[in-house]
Short mmCIF file of C-alpha atoms in Angstrom, two decimals:
data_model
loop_
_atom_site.label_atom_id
_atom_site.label_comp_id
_atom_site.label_asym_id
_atom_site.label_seq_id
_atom_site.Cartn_x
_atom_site.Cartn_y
_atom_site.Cartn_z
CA UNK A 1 106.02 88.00 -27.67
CA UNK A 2 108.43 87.41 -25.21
CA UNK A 3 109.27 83.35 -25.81
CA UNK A 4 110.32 82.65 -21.83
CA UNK A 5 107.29 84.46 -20.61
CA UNK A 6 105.12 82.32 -23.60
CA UNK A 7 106.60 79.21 -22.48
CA UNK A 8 106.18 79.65 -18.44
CA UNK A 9 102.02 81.04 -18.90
CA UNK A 10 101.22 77.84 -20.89
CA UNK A 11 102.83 76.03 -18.65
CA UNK A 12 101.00 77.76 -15.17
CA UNK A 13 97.37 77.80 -17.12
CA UNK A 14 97.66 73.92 -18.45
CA UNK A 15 98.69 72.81 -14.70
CA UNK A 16 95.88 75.37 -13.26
CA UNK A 17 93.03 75.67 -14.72
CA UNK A 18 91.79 72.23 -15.44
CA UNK A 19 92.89 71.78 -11.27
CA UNK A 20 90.42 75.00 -10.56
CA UNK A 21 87.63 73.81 -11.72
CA UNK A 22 87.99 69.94 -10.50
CA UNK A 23 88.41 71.35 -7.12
CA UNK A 24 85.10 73.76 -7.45
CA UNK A 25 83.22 70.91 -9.39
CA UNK A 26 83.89 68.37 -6.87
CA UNK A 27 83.24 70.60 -3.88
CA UNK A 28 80.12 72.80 -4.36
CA UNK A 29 79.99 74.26 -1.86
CA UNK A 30 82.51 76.21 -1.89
CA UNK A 31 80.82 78.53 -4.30
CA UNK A 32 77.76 78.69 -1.93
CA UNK A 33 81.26 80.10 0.74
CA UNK A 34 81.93 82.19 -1.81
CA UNK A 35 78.57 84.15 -2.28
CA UNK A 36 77.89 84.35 1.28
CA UNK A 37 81.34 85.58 1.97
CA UNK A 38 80.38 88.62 -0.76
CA UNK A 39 77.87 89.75 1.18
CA UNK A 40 80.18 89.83 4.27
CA UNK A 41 82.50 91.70 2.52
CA UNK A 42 79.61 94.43 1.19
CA UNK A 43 78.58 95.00 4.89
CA UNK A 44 82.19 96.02 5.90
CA UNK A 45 82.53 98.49 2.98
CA UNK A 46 79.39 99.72 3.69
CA UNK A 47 80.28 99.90 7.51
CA UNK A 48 84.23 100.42 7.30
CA UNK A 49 84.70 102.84 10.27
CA UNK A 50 82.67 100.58 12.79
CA UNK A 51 84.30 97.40 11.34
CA UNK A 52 87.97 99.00 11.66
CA UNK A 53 87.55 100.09 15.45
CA UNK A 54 85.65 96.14 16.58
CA UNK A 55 88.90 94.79 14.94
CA UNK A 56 91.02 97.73 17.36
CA UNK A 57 89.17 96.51 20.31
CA UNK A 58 89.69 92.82 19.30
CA UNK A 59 93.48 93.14 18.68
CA UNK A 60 93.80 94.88 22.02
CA UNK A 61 91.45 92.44 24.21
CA UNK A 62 93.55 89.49 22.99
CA UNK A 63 96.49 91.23 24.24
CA UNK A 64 98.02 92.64 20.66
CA UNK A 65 98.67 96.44 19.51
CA UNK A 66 96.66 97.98 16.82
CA UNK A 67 97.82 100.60 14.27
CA UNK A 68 95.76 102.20 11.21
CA UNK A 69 97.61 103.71 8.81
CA UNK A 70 96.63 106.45 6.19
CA UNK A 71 99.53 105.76 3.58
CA UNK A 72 102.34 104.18 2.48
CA UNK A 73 104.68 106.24 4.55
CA UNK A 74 102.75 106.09 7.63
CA UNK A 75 102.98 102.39 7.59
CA UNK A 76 106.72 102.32 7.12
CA UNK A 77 107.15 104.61 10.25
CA UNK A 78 104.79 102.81 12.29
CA UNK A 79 107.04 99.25 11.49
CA UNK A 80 110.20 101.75 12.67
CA UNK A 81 108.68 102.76 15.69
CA UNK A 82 107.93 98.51 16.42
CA UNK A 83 111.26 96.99 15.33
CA UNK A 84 113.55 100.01 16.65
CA UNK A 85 117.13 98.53 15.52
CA UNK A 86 116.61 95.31 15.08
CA UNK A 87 117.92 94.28 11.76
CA UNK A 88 117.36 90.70 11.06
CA UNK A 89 113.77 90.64 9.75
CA UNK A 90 112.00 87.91 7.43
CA UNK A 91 108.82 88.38 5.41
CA UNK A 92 106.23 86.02 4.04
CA UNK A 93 104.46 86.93 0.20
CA UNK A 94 102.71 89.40 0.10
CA UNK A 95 100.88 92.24 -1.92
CA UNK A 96 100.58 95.27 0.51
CA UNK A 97 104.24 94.59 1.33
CA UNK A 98 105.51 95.63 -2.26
CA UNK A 99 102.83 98.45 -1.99
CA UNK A 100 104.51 100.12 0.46
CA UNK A 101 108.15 99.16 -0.48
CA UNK A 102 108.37 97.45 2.65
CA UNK A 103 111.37 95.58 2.05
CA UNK A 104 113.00 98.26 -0.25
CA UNK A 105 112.65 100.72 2.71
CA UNK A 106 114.50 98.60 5.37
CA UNK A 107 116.83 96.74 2.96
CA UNK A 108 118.20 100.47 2.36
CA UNK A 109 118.51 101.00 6.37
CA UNK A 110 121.24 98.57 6.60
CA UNK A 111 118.26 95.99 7.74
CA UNK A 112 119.08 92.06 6.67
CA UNK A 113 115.41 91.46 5.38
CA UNK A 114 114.63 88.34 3.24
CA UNK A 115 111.61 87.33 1.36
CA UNK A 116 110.58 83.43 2.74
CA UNK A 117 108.18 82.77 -0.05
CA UNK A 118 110.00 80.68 -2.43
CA UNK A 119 108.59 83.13 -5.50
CA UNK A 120 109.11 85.74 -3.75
CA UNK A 121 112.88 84.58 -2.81
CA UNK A 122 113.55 84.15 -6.41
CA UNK A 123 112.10 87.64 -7.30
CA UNK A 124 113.90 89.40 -4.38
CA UNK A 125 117.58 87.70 -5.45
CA UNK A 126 116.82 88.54 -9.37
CA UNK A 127 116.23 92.01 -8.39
CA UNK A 128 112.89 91.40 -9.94
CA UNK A 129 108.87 92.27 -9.48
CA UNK A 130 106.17 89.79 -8.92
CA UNK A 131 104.34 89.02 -11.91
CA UNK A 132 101.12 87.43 -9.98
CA UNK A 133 99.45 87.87 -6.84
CA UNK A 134 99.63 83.68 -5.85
CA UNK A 135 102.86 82.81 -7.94
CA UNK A 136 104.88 85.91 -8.44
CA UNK A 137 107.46 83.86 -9.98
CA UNK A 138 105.52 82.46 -12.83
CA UNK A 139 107.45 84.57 -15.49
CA UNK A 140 110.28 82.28 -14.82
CA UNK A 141 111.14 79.11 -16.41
CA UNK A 142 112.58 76.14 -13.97
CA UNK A 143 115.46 76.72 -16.48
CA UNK A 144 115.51 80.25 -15.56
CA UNK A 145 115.36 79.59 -11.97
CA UNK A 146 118.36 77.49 -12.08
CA UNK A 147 120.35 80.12 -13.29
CA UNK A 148 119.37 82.52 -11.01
CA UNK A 149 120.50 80.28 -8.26
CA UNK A 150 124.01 79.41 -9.62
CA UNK A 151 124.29 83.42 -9.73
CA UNK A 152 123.38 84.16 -6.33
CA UNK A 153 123.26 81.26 -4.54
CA UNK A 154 124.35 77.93 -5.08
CA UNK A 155 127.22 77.47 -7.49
CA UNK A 156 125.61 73.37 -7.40
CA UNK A 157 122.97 74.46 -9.04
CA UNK A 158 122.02 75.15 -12.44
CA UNK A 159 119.48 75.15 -15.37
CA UNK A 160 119.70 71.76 -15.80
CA UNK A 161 119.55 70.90 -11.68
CA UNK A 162 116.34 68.93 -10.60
CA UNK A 163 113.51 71.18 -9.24
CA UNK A 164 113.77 69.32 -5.92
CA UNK A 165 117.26 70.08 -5.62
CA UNK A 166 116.71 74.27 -6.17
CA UNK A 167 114.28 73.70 -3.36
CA UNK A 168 116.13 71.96 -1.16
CA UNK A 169 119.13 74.47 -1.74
CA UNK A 170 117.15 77.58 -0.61
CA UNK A 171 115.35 76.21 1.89
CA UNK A 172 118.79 75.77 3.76
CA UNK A 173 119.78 79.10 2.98
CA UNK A 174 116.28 80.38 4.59
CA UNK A 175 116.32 78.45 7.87
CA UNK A 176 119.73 80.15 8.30
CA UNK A 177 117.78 83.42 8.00
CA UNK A 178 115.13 81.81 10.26
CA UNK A 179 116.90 81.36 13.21
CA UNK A 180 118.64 84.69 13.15
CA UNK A 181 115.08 86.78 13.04
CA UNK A 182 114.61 89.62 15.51
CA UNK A 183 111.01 90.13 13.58
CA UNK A 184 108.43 88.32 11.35
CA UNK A 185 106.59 90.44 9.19
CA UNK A 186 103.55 88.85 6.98
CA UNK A 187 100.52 89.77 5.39
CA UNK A 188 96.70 89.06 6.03
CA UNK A 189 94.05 86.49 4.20
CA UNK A 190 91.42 87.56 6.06
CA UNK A 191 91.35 89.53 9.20
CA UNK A 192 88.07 88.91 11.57
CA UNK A 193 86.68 91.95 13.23
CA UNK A 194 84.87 90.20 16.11
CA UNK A 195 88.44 88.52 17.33
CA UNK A 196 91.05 90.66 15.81
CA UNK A 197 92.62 87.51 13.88
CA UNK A 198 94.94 87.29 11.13
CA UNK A 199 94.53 84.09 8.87
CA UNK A 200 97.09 83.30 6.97
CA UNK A 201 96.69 80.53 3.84
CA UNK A 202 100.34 78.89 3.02
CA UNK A 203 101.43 75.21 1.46
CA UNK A 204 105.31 75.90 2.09
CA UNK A 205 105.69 76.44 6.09
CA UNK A 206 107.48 79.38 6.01
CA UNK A 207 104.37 81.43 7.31
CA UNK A 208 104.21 79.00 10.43
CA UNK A 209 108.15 79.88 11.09
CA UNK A 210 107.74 83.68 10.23
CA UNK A 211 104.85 84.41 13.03
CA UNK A 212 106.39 82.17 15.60
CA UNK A 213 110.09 81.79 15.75
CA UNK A 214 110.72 85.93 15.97
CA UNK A 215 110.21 87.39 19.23
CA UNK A 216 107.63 90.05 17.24
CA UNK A 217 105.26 89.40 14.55
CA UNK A 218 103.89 92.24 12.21
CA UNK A 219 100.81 91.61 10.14
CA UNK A 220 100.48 94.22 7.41
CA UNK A 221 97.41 94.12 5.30
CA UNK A 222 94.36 96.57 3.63
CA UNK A 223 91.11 97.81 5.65
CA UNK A 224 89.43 95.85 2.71
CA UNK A 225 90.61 92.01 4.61
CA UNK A 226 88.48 92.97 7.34
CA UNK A 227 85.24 90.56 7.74
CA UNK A 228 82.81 90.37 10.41
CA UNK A 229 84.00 87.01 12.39
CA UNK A 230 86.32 84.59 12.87
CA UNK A 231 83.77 81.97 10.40
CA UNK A 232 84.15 84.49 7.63
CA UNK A 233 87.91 84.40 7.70
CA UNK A 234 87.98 80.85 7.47
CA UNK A 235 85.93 81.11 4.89
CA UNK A 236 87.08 83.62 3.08
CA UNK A 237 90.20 80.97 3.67
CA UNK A 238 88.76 78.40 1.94
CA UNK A 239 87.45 79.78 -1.32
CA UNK A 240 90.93 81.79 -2.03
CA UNK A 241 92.95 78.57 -1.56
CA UNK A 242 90.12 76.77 -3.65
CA UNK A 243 89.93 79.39 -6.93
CA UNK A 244 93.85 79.56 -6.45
CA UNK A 245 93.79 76.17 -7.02
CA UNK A 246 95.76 74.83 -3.92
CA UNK A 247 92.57 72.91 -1.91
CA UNK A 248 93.22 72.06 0.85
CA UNK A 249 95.59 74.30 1.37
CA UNK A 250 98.31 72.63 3.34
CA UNK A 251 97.91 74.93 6.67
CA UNK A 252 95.73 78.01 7.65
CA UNK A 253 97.46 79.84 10.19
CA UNK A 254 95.14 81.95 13.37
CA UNK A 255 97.35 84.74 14.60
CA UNK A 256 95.14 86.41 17.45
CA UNK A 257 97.86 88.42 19.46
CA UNK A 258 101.06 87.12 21.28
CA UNK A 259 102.18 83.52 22.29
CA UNK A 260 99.97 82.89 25.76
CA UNK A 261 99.72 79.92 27.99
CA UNK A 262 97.38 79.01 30.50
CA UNK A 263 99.24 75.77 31.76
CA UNK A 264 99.38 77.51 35.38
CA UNK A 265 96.01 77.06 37.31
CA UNK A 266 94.03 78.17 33.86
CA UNK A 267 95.23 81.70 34.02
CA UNK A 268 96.61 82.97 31.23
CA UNK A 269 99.91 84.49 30.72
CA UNK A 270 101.43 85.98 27.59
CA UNK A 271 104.41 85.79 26.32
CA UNK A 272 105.43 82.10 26.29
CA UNK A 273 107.24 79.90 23.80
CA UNK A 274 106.07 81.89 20.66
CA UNK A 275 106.41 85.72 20.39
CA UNK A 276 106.24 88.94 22.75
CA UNK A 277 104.66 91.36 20.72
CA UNK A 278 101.90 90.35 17.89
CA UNK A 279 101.19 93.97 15.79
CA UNK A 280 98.67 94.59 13.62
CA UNK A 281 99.14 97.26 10.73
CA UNK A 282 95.53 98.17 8.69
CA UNK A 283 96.74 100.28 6.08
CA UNK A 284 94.25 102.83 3.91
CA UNK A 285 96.67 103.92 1.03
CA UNK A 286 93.67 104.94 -0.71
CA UNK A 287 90.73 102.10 0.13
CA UNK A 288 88.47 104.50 1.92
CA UNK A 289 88.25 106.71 -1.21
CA UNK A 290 87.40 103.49 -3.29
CA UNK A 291 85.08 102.81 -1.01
CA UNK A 292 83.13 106.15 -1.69
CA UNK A 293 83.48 106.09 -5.35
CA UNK A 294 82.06 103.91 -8.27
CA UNK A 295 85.69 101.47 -8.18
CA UNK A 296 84.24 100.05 -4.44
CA UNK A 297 83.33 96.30 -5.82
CA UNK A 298 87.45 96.10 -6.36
CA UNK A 299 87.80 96.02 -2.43
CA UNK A 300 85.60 92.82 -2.66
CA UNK A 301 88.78 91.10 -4.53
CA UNK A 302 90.30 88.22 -2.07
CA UNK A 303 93.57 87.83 -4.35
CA UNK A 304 92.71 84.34 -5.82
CA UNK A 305 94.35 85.21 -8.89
CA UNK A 306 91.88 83.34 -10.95
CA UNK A 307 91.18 85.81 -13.00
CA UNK A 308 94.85 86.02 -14.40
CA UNK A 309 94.48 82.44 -16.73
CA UNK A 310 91.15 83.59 -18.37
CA UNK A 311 92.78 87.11 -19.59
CA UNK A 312 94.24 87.01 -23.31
CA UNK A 313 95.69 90.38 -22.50
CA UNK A 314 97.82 89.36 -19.38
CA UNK A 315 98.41 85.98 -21.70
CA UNK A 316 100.02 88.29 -24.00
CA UNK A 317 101.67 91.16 -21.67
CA UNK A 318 102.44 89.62 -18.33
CA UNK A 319 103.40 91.71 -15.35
CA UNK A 320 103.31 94.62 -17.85
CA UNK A 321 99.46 94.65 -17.81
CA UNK A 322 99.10 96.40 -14.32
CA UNK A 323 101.55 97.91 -11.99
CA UNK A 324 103.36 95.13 -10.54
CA UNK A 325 102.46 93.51 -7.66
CA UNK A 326 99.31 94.56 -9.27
CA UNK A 327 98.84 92.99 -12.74
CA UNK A 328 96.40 91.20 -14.36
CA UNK A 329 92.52 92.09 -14.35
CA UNK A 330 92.47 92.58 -11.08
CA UNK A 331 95.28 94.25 -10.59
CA UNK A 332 93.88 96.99 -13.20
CA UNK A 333 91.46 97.90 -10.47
CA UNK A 334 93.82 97.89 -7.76
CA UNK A 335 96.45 99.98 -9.81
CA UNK A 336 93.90 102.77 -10.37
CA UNK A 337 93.39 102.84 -6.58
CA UNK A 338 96.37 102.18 -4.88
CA UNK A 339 98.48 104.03 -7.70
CA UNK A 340 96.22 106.13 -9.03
CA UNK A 341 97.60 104.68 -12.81
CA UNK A 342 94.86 104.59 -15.37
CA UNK A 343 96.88 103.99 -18.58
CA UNK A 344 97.89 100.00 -18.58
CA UNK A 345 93.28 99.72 -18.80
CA UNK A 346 93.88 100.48 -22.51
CA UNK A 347 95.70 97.04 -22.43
CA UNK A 348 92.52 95.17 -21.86
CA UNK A 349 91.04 93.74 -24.84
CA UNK A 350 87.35 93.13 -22.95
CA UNK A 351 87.16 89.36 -23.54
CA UNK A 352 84.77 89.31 -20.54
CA UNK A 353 86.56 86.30 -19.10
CA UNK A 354 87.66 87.72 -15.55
CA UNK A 355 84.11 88.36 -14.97
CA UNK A 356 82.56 85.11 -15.53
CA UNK A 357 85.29 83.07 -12.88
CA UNK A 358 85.70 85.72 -10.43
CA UNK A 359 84.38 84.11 -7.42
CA UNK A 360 83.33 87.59 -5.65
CA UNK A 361 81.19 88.22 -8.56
CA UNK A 362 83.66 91.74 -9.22
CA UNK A 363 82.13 92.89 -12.41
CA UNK A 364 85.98 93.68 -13.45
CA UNK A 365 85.03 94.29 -17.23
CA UNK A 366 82.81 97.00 -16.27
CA UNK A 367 84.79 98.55 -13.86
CA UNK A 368 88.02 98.25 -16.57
CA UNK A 369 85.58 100.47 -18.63
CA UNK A 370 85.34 102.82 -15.90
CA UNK A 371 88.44 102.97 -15.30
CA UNK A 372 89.52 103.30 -19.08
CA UNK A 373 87.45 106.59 -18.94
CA UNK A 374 89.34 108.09 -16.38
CA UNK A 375 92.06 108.12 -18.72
CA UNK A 376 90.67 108.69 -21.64
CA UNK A 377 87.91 111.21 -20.75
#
C-alpha cells in the first residue's frame, strides 16, 4: 500500500461521499434528471448516425465548423489543420484530451500548451497522469503539492505553504498564459444535437477564460456526449455536477458557435468581443464499435466519478486500476474500448458497489465480467 496514495483517498472519500448523498437526499429530483436523461442517452446510441449529422447541421446553422473524427490521429490533424502555427494554446480538464495525447502531440511541436485545470496543472508540471476523471490530482497530498510547486514554480512555496497561497501562486502564473492564447481548446459535458451546443460544468473559471479570451475555441469530446436538446444537456449538467458532488456547480458554460452580436438594428453579426472561429471535434476512437457490441451501456457513463469512492479495488490500486485517464470502475469499461486493454478487469474484486450509485444505472459489475472474459477466454 502506497502510504501517500492511502492518506490522499481517505481524505477525498471522507470530504465526498457524505457531501454526495446530502446533495441527492436533499434534492430528489435530481435522480428523477438522472433516469430520464438515460433514456436520452439510449435513443442516441440507438440512433448515432442521425444524432451525429442534426448536431453537424446545428454547429453549422449557428455559424461554427463541424469535424468527426475516426481516431486518435485524425483528431490531432484536424486541430493542425485549425490552429496552423499558432503556438500559444491553453486547455481546460479533460478526458478525451489525454486520449488522444492532445497536449503531448503539440507540446512536442514546439507549441506552448498549458493545462488550466488546477489538477490538471499539477499533473502536467509533475510530468504525471490523472488519477480520476473529476480530480485527477487526488493522488497528491497538499504536502505533495507544495513540493511540486517549489520545484517548478514558486520557490515561495512549499509543503508547509497554506493551500490558499499554492492557489493563488498558479493562478498568476495561468492568467499570464491566458492573455498570451492564440487558441482555447476544452472538452464537452454534454453536447445537444438540436442546437449544436457544448456545455461545459466548471467551479474554477478557467473554462469561462479558455472559450472566450482566444480568438478560436476547440471543443473536443466523444460521439457518446451527444443528447437530443439543449434541456438534456443541462440536464445531463446537473446530475454530473450533483453525483460529483459539486451542486451547484459554480458556472455551466453554453458554447453554440462564435462570439455574435446583434446590437446593430437586431441583425446579427459574428465575430464580436469573444472569438472568430468556435470548432467542434466529435471523435469515434472506437465508440461506434461499442455501440454495436455487448460493452454499449459504457457510452451511457457521464464521468461523475462516483463510482470511484465505492470501489475497494481502486481504494487499494489507484490510477493503476484502469489505463489512466481511465481508472476506476468506469474507466475499466472505457479502457477496453478506447484501448482495447482487458487485463487491469482482473483487478476488480466484484464488490458490486459501482453498480448500486451509478446514476446512469451502467450495470458496470456485469459488464467488468464481460470484459474479464475477453481476457481470460
Amino acid at each position: 500500500m502506497d502510504y501517500e496514495w492511502d492518506v490522499a483517498i481517505n481524505k477525498a472519500i471522507v470530504n465526498n461521499a457524505p457531501k454526495v448523498e446530502k446533495i441527492l437526499r436533499e434534492n430528489p429530483y435530481i435522480n428523477n434528471l438522472a433516469a430520464d436523461l438515460r433514456e436520452k442517452k439510449l435513443d442516441v446510441l440507438n440512433n448515432i448516425d442521425k444524432y451525429i449529422k442534426q448536431t453537424e447541421e446545428s454547429v453549422l446553422r449557428s455559424g461554427g465548423s463541424f469535424h468527426l473524427a475516426r481516431d486518435s490521429n485524425d483528431a490531432i490533424d484536424i486541430v493542425r489543420k485549425i490552429i496552423g502555427d499558432k503556438k500559444n494554446i491553453v486547455l481546460s480538464k479533460s478526458n478525451v484530451l489525454y486520449e488522444i495525447k492532445l497536449r503531448e502531440t503539440l507540446a512536442s511541436e514546439g507549441r506552448d500548451i498549458w493545462e488550466t485545470d488546477l489538477g490538471e496543472y499539477l499533473v502536467q508540471i509533475n510530468n504525471d497522469m490523472p488519477s480520476h476523471l473529476i480530480a485527477p490530482a487526488i493522488h497528491l497530498t497538499k504536502e505533495k503539492v507544495g513540493k511540486i510547486l517549489n520545484e517548478n514554480l514558486d520557490k515561495s512555496i512549499d509543503e508547509n505553504s497554506k493551500t490558499e497561497d499554492m492557489v493563488h501562486s498558479v493562478r498568476e502564473f495561468l492568467m499570464k498564459k491566458y492573455l498570451a492564447a492564440d487558441v482555447g481548446i476544452t472538452g464537452a459535458n454534454a453536447v445537444s444535437a438540436d442546437s449544436g451546443s457544448v456545455i461545459l460544468v466548471e467551479n474554477e473559471g478557467n473554462i469561462r477564460i479558455d472559450t472566450v479570451l482566444p480568438g478560436i475555441h476547440i471543443a473536443i469530446t466523444g460521439i457518446d456526449k451527444i443528447v437530443p436538446t439543449l434541456k438534456d444537456a443541462f440536464n445531463e449538467a446537473i446530475v454530473q455536477a450533483a453525483n460529483a458532488g459539486f451542486y451547484p456547480p459554480t458556472y455551466i458554460n453554453v458554447s453554440s458557435g462564435p462570439s455574435s452580436t446583434g446590437d446593430i438594428e437586431l441583425k446579427k453579426v459574428t465575430p464580436a468581443t469573444g472569438p472568430r472561429e468556435f470548432h467542434l471535434i466529435l471523435v469515434d476512437n472506437g465508440r461506434s464499435d461499442a455501440i454495436k457490441s455487448d460493452l454499449m451501456e459504457s457510452l451511457l457513463c457521464i464521468r461523475c466519478g462516483r463510482c470511484y469512492f465505492s470501489c475497494p479495488a481502486y481504494r487499494l490500486y489507484g490510477k493503476d486500476f484502469g489505463t489512466s485517464p481511465y481508472t476506476g470502475p468506469t474507466g475499466i469499461m472505457w479502457s477496453a474500448i478506447i484501448f482495447k486493454e482487458y487485463d487491469k478487469s482482473e483487478m476488480c474484486m466484484h464488490s458490486g458497489g459501482c453498480g448500486e450509485v451509478c446514476p446512469m444505472k451502467i450495470p458496470i459489475p456485469k459488464i467488468i465480467e464481460k470484459i474479464k472474459f475477453r481476457y481470460t477466454g
